[in-house]
CSV table of C-alpha atoms in Angstrom, one decimal:
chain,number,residue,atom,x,y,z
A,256,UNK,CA,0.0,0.0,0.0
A,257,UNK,CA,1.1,3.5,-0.9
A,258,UNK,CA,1.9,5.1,1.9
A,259,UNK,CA,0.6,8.3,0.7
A,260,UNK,CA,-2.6,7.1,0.0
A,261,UNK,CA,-5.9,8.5,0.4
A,262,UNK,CA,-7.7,8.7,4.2
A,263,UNK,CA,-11.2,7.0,4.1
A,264,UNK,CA,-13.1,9.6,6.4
A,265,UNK,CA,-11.6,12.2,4.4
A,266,UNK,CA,-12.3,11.2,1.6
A,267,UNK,CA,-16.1,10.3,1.6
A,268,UNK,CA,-16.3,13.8,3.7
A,269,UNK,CA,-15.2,15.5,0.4
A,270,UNK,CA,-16.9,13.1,-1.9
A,271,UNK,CA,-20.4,14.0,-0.1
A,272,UNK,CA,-19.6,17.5,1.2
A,273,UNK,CA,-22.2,18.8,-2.0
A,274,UNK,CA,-24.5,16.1,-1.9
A,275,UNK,CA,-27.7,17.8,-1.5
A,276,UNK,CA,-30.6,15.8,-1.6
A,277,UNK,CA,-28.8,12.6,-2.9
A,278,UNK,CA,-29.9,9.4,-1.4
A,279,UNK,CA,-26.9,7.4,-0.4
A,280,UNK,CA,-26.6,3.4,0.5
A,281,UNK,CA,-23.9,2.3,2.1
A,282,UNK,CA,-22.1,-1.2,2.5
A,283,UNK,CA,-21.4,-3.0,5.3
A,284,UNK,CA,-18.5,-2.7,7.5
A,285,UNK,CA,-16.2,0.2,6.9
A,286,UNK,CA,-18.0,2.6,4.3
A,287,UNK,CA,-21.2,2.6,7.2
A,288,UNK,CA,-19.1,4.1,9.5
A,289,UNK,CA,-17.2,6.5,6.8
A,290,UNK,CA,-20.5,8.0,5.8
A,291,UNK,CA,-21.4,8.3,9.2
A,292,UNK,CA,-18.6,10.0,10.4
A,293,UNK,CA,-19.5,12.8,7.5
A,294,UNK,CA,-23.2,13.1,8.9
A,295,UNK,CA,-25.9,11.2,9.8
A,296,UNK,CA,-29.0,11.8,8.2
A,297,UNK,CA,-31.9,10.2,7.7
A,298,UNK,CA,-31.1,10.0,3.9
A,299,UNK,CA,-28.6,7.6,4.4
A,300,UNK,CA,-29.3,4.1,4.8
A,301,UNK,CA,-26.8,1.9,6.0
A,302,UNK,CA,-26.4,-1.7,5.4
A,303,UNK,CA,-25.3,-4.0,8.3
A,304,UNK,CA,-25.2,-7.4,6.7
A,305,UNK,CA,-26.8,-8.7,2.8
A,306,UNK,CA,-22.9,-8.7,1.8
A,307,UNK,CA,-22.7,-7.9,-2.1
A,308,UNK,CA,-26.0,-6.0,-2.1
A,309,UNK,CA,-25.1,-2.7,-1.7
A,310,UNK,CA,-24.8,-1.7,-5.1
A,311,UNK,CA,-28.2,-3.5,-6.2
A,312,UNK,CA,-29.9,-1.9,-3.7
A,313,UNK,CA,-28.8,1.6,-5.4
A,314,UNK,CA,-30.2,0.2,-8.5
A,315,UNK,CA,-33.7,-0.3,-6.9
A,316,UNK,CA,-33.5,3.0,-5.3
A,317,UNK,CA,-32.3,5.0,-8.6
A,318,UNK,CA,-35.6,3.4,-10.2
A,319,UNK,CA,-37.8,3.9,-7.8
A,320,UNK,CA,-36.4,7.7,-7.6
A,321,UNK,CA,-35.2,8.7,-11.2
A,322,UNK,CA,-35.3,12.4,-10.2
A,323,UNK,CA,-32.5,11.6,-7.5
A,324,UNK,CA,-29.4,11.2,-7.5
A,325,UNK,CA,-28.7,7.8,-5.9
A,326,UNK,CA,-25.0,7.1,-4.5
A,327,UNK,CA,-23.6,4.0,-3.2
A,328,UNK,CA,-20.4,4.0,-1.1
A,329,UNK,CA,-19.0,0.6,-0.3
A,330,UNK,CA,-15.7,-1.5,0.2
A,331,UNK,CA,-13.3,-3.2,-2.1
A,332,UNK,CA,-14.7,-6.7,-0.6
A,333,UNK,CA,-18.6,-6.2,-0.3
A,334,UNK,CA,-18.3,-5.3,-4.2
A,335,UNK,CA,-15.9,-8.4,-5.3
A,336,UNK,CA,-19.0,-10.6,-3.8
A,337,UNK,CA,-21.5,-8.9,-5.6
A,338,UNK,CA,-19.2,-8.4,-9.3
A,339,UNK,CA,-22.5,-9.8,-11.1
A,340,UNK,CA,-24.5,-6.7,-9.9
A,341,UNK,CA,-22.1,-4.6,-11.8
A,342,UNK,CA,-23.0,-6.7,-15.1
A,343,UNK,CA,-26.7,-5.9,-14.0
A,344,UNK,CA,-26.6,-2.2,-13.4
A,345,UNK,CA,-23.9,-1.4,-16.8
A,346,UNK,CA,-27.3,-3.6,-19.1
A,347,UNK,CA,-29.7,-1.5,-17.0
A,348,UNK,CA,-28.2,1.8,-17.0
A,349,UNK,CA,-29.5,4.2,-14.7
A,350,UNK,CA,-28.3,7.3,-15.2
A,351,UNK,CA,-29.1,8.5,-11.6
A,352,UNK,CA,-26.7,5.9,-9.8
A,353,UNK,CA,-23.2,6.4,-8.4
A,354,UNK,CA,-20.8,3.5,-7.2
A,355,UNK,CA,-18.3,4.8,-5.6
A,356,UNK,CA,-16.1,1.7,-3.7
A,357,UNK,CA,-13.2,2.4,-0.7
A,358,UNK,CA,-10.4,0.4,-1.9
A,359,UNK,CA,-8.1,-0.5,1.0
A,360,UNK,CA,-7.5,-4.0,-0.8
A,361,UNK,CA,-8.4,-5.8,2.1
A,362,UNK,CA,-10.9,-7.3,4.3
A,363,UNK,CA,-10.6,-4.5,7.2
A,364,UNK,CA,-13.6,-6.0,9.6
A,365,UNK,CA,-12.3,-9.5,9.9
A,366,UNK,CA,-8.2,-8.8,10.7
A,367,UNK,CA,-7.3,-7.3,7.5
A,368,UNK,CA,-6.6,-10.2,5.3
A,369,UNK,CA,-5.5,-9.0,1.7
A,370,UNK,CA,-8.6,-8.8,-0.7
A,371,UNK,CA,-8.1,-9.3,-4.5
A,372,UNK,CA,-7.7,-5.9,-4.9
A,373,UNK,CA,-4.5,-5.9,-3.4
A,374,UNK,CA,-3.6,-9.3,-6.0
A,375,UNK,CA,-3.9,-6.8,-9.2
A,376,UNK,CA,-7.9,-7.3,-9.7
A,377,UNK,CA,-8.9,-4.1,-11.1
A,378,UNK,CA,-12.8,-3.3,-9.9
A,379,UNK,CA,-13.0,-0.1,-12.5
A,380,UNK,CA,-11.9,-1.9,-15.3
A,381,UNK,CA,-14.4,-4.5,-14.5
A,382,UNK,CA,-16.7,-2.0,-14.4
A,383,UNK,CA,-15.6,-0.8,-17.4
A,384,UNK,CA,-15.7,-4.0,-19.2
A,385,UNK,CA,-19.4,-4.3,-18.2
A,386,UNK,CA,-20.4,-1.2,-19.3
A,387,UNK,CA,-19.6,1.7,-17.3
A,388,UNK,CA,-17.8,4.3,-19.6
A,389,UNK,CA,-15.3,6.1,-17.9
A,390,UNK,CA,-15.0,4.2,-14.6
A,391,UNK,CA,-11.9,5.2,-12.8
A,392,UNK,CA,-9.4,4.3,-10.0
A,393,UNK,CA,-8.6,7.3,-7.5
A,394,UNK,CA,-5.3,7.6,-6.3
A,395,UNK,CA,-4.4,11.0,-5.7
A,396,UNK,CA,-6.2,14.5,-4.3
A,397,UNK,CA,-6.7,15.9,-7.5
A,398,UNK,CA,-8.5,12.7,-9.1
A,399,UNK,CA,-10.3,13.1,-5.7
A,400,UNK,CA,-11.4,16.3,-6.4
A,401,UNK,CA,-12.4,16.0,-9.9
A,402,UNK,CA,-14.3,12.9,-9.1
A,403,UNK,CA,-16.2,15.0,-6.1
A,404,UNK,CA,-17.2,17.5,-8.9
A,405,UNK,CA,-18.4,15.0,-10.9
A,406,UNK,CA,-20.4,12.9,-8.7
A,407,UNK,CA,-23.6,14.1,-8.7
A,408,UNK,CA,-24.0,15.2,-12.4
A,409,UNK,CA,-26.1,13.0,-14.5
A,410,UNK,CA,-24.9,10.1,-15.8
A,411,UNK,CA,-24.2,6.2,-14.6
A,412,UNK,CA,-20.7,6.5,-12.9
A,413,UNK,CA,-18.4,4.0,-11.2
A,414,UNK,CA,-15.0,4.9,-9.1
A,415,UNK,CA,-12.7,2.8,-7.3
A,416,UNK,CA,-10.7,4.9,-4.8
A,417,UNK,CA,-7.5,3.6,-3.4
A,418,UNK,CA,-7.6,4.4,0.4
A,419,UNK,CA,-4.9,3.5,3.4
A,420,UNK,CA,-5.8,0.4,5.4
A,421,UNK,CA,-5.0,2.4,7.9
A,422,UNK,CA,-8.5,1.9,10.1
A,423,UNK,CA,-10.2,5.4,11.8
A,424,UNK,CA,-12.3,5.1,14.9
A,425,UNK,CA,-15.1,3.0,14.9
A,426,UNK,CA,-18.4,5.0,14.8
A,427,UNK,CA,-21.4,3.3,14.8
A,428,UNK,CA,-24.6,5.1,13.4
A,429,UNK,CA,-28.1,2.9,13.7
A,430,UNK,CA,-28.2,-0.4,13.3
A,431,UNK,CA,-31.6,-1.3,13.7
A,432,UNK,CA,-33.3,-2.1,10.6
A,433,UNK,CA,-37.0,-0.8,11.5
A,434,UNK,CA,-35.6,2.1,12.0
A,435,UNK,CA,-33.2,2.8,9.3
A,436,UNK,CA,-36.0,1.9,6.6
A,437,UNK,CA,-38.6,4.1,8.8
A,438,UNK,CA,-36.8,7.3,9.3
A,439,UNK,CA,-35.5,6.5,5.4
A,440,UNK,CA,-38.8,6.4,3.4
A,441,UNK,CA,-40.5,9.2,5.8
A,442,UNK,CA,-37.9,11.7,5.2
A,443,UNK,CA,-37.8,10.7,1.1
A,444,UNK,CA,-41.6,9.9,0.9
A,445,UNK,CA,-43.5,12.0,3.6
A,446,UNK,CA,-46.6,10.4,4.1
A,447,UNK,CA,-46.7,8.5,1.6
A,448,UNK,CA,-43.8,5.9,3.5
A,449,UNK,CA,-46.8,4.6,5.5
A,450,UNK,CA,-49.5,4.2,3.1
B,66,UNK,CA,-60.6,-19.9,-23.9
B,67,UNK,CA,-59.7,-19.5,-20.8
B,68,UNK,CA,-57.0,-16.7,-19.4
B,69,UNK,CA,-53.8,-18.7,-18.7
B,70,UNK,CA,-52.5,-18.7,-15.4
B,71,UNK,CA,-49.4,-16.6,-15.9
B,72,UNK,CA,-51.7,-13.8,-17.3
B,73,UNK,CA,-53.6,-13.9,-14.4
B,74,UNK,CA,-50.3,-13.4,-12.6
B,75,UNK,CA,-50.1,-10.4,-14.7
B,76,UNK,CA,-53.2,-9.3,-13.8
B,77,UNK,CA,-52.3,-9.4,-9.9
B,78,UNK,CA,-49.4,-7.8,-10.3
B,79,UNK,CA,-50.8,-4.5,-11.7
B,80,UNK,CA,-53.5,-4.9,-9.2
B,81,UNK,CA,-50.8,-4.8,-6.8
B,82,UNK,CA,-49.6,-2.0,-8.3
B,83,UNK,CA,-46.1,-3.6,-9.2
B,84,UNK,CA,-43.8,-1.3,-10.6
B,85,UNK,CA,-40.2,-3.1,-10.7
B,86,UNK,CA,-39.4,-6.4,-12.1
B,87,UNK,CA,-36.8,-8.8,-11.2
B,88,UNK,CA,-35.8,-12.3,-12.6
B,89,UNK,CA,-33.7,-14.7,-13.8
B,90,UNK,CA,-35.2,-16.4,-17.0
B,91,UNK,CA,-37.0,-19.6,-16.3
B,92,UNK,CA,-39.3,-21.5,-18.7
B,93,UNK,CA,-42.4,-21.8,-16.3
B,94,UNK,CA,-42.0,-17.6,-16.7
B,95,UNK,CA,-41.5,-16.6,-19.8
B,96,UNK,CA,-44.9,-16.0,-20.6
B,97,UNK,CA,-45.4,-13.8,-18.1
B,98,UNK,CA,-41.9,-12.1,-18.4
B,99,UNK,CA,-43.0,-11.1,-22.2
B,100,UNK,CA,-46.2,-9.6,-20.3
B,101,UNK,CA,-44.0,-7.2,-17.9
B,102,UNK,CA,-41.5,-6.5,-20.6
B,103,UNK,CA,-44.3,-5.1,-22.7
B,104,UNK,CA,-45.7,-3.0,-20.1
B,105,UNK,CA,-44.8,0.5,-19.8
B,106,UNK,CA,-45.4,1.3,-16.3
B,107,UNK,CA,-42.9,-1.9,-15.3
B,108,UNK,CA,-39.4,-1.5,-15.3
B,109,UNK,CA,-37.5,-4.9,-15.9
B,110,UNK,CA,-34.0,-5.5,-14.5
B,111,UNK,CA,-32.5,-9.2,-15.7
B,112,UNK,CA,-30.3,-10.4,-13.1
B,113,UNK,CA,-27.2,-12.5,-12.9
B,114,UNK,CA,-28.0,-14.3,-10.1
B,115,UNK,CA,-31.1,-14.1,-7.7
B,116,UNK,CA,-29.9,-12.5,-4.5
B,117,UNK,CA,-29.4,-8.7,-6.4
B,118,UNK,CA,-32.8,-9.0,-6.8
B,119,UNK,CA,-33.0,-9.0,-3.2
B,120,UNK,CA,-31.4,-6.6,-2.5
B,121,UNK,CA,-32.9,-4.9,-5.8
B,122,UNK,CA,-36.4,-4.8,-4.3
B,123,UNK,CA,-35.4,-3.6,-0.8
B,124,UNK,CA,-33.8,-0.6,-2.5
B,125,UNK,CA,-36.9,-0.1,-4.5
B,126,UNK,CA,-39.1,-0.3,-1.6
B,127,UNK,CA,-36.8,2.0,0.3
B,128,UNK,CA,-37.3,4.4,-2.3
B,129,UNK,CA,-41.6,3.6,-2.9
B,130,UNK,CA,-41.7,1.2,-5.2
B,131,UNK,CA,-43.0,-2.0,-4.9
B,132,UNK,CA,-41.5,-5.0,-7.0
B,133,UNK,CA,-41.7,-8.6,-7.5
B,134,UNK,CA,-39.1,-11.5,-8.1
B,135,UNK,CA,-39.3,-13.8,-10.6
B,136,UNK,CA,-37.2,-16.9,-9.8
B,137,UNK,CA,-36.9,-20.7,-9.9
B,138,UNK,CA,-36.4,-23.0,-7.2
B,139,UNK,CA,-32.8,-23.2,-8.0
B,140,UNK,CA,-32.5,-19.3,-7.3
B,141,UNK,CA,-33.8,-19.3,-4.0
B,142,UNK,CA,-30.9,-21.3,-2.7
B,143,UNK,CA,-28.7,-18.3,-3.8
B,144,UNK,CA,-30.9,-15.7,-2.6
B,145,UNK,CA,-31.0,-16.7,1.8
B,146,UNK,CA,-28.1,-14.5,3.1
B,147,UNK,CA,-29.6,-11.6,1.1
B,148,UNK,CA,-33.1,-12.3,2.8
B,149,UNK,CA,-31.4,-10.9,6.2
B,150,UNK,CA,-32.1,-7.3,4.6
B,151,UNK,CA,-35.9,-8.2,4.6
B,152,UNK,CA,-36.0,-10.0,7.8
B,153,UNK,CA,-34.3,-7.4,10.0
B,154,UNK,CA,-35.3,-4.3,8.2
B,155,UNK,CA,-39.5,-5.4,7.9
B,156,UNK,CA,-39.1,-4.6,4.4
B,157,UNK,CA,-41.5,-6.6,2.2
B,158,UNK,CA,-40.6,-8.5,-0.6
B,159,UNK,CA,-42.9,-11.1,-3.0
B,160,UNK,CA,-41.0,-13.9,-5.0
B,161,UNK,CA,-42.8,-16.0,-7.8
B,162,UNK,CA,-41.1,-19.2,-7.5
B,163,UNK,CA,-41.4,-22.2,-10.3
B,164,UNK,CA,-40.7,-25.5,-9.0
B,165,UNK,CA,-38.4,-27.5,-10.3
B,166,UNK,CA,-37.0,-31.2,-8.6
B,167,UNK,CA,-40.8,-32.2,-7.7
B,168,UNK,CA,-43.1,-33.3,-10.1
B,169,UNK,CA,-42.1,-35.4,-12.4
B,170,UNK,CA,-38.6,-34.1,-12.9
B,171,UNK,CA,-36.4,-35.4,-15.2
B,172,UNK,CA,-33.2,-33.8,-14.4
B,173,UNK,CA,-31.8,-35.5,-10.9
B,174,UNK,CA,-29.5,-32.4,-10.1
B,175,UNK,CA,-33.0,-30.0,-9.7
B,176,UNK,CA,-33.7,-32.6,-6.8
B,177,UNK,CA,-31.8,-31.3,-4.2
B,178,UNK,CA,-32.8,-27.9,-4.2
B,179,UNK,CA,-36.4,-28.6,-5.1
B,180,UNK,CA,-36.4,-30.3,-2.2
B,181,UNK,CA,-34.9,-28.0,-0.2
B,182,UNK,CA,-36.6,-24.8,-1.6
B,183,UNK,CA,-39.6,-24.2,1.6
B,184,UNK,CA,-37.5,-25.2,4.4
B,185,UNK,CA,-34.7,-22.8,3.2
B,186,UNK,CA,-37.0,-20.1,3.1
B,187,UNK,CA,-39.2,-21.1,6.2
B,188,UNK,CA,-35.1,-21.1,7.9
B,189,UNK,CA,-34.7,-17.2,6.5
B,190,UNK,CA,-37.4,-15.6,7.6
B,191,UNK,CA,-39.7,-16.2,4.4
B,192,UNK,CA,-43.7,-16.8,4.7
B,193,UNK,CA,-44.8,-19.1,2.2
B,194,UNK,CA,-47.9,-20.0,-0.1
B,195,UNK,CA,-48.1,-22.5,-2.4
B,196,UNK,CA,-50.2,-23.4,-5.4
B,197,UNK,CA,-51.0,-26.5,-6.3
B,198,UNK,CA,-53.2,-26.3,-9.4
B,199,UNK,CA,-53.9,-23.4,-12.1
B,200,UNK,CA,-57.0,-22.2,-10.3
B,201,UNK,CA,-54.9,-21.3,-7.2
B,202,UNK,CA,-52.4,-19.6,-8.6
B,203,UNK,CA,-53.9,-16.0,-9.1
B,204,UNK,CA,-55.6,-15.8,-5.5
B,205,UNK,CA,-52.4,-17.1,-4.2
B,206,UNK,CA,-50.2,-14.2,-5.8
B,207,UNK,CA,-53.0,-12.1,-4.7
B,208,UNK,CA,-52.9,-13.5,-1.3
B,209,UNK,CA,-49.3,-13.2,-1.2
B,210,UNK,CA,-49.1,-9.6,-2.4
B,211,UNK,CA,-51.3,-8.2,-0.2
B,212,UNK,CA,-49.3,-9.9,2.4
B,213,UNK,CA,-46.0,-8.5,1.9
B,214,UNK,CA,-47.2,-5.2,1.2
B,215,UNK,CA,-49.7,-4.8,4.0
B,216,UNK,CA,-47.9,-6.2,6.7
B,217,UNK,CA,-43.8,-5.5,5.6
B,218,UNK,CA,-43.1,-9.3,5.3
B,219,UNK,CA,-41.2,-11.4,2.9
B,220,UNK,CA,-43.5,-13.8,0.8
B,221,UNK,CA,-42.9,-16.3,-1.5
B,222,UNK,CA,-45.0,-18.1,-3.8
B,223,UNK,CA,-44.2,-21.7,-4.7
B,224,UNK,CA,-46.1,-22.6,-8.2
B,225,UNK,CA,-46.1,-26.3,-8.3
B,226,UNK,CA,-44.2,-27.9,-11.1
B,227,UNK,CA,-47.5,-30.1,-11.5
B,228,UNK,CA,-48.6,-26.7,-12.5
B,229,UNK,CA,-46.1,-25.5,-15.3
B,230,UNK,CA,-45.5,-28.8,-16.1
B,231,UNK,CA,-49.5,-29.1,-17.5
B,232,UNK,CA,-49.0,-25.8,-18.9
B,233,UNK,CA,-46.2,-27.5,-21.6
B,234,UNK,CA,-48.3,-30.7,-21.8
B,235,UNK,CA,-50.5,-28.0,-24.1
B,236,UNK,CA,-48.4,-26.8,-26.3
């Protein structure tokens, strides 16, 4: 690992700085806690567990909500387990849903063994290959801060962003599901979320 | 002639105000798959495995639409880790499951799940309704719909390979 590599918490703090109304989904483990750490809101809804879903769940929530902007935040190892989803989403094409995945090339909940990320598997190029145009690997402050500029324009987007396995303190936001998907809908449906 | 079973499916999905599709092909769907396709207030997503639509729905829920999966029996044994997101967050999902590795199956490798299909899903959390015969099927989705949606619960419906098993003896 580069030692001059990115800081996690930074990182998503920049990345969702300007997010405005965007919805965003996290995935379990690490990137919880990261968007967390940038603000809790009710607009964020965290994932716990359903390993490999992070990124489908996005895709629901783009449809169901084409006039937001949807953005998923996840880790290097909850998107190698769910690699079909990105064959999925690049046929689907929504162009209201962000992937963005911390890279720290290992497994950092579990006693940080290496992840295939750290063995020369290249997630954007996947990405690529299954249909997202452009999909880019992060490594220094200035793709940082072109990708935070990007982000919440229109358009389907994927970006792997190299990060230091370096872990930040633990910071655990709600975990308990009825809650999460209560306080979720009401504050992105209003009434509606009980009808 | 009478209205075909999986057009009565159809039927209860728009009643049930369905708005997001998920499947992985099977044979005992495809009829009803060309129904959704062709509809313009249903959005289809093909999947490569079942367990993103899962997760699928529960983001489409989370956001106000409702959806259905479209799987066979084989899927569900890839979809039970994913069916924690239902069970712990309330969040309602209804599957459409066609049975494979029961009646009259030819194929012994579809035994194992087939047989395994209801306790799997009884073991994650997963209410579900079977039909038995053609007539049951559309009250059963029905049934099953109003379930999940009414009272945040994960449903599935098992259609009986007796079922889509007579629907190829008529072709």
């Amino acid at each position: 690992m580069n030692e001059r590599a990115l800081d996690r918490r930074s990182v998503v703090g920049r990345l969702l700085r300007g997010r405005g109304d965007a919805l965003v989904v996290t995935g379990l483990g690490g990137p919880t806690y990261d968007v967390a750490a940038a603000g809790d809101t009710p607009l964020n809804f965290y994932l716990w567990a359903a390993m490999g879903g992070a990124a489908m769940t996005g895709l629901g929530l783009a449809r169901a909500q084409p006039r937001r902007r949807v953005v998923v935040v996840t880790g290097d190892g909850e998107m190698l387990m769910g690699l079909g989803s990105l064959a999925t989403i690049g046929a689907d094409a929504p162009q209201n849903l962000a992937i963005v995945v911390l890279d720290n090339e290992h497994y950092g909940e579990t006693g940080m063994q290496l992840a295939h990320t750290g063995r020369g598997v290249d997630l954007a190029g996947i990405a690529r290959a299954a249909g997202f145009a452009g999909a880019a690997t992060i490594r220094t402050d200035a793709e940082l801060q072109a990708l935070a500029r990007r982000l919440f324009d229109p358009g389907l987007l994927f970006a792997t962003v190299k990060v230091s396995s370096e872990t930040p303190p633990m910071l655990l936001p709600p975990r308990d599901g009825p809650y999460l998907r209560s306080r979720f809908r009401e504050a992105l449906l209003g009434p509606d979320a009980h009808k | 002639m009478s209205r075909s079973w999986p057009d009565e499916i159809f039927t209860e999905l728009k009643a049930a105000r369905i708005r997001q599709v998920a499947y992985v092909p099977d044979a005992g769907h495809s009829q009803l798959l060309q129904r959704c396709h062709a509809d313009r207030e249903m959005h289809t997503v093909s999947l490569t495995t079942e367990e993103e639509g899962v997760a699928m729905l529960a983001g489409a829920w989370l956001g106000g639409d409702r959806g259905v999966l479209l799987l066979q029996s084989s899927g569900v044994g890839n979809c039970i880790n994913m069916l924690a997101f239902n069970q712990e967050c309330r969040i309602p999902l209804l599957a459409l499951v066609t049975m494979r590795g029961e009646w009259g199956e030819f194929n012994p490798w579809q035994a194992p799940m087939g047989q395994a299909t209801e306790p799997s899903l009884v073991a994650a959390g997963v209410r579900v309704y079977r039909a038995e015969t053609e007539d049951e099927v559309a009250e059963t989705v029905r049934a099953a719909a109003t379930f999940a949606f009414q009272s945040y619960r994960a449903v599935a419906v098992l259609i009986a390979q007796r079922v889509i098993g007579a629907k190829r003896f008529e072709k």
